[in-house]
């Protein structure tokens, strides 16, 4: 008995020592084991606003109140994530850069290595979504896993980069839809000359659809996701069957081995590096489910599962579509010089009549609209969460939750307004507008790098303080995180390159200048205001724990 008591005492002292050592760097709330095991069900009643017991435990651990209704079950969450990412739709409609820099073979092989590389990123993010299932996503994870002396600054900057990325992406989706509509008009009326002001008005119309759908259609959105998934898969099957049946085919040897360098780069290898951006855009965005965590039932397990399974499913469907598409391009030069400016419409025109083109393009437009609705939903939740933690100006207004609808109506409205304001830039310069929306990629990659870097730091130096994950990487965590960081840094570097050389003012990738300008503005806001009003989610957890 004496020996057993002595051993138990030593273990207890060891545990206290580890806690003290970790607490020198982090608030005690980082461990949160006691909170996790001792839920106050009086303040968090079981089943409140659709929550499971596990959801309540996670919200309690993070010091958050359940304000939104959890009405996304597992299948709807999976459907939502697949539809939002929309890999085959976006790769079909936005592959011009890959065709210019790499051609058919470049599109295929860059997709293969991009899918492998993004697998490391997606699984790393999925594990963090299980550890801390919150709408904040990356900026919350940075706050929770970064060294205490850096968490406030890194979390604030990550929050702004994430907000910038999702808002820019929200605008770009509406813009893409509008320009495809203009391209379809060109198919039916060759004398039509698209103008910027017409494109901007189409963006306005798209934004109205998003606003109406996500405010007055909010209650129907979860149930509609499964229908959207059927539409997503059914349309995919219809398009590839039509292309295989009616489009002219290119020999396999040319498709898989003949690279092109229309961008004028010094080597094919360099051209491929620049052209891989098309594949990256098609495979990015699986973290969208993480920003919906507070509306998903049993989020700690359902969200990471949805992120990973949707990534795999979309990747597989996207690969089939890509192979079909590149086999059906008779001439890369003709595809790039098509009067619609969309190579996929050129491919459709080789396969079917004008009426058939109208039908196929209309299907694609509908699918993009559905994806835009989901994208706007995610964008608003990220903004709402960041405002709730005091990271945005007018935070109290942005973080308002409608008591009847139980959704952040003001954040939805703000996201729509920002899309409209950004689209006005297109009236003066389409190049400037494209540079701004291209920030979606580099800003999001920076949030990936920062959050994964922080969890890797925590895993290496204070593994005992990591929250329990119901969906975890286990002993592979370090390797997967390192792979994700290496790949993220790799594609971040290539994201700033122009599409072709020689470079002039019109072909220069201005996103690098705008990105540095946004970073400078964010730094200024942090030092003038942010460091005084933004504590970071972890510090809010600490205060909530001390107040009890």
Short mmCIF file of C-alpha atoms in Angstrom, two decimals, residues 9 92 99 101 104-105 133 140 154 192 205 229 241 260 302 309 452 508:
data_model
loop_
_atom_site.label_atom_id
_atom_site.label_comp_id
_atom_site.label_asym_id
_atom_site.label_seq_id
_atom_site.Cartn_x
_atom_site.Cartn_y
_atom_site.Cartn_z
CA UNK A 9 1.99 10.65 -5.48
CA UNK A 92 -13.97 22.75 -66.02
CA UNK A 99 -3.84 25.17 -70.74
CA UNK A 101 1.21 26.79 -69.17
CA UNK A 104 -3.46 18.94 -71.81
CA UNK A 105 -0.66 16.90 -70.23
CA UNK A 133 -14.88 22.55 -33.87
CA UNK A 140 -9.03 30.08 -33.47
CA UNK A 154 -0.77 35.52 -35.07
CA UNK A 192 -22.39 40.78 -78.91
CA UNK A 205 -28.01 39.94 -59.62
CA UNK A 229 -25.49 16.80 -54.29
CA UNK A 241 -21.44 10.90 -71.24
CA UNK A 260 2.81 23.04 -74.23
CA UNK A 302 -18.80 14.91 -38.60
CA UNK A 309 -14.39 12.32 -47.57
CA UNK A 452 -0.68 23.91 -39.27
CA UNK A 508 1.82 41.38 -64.32
#
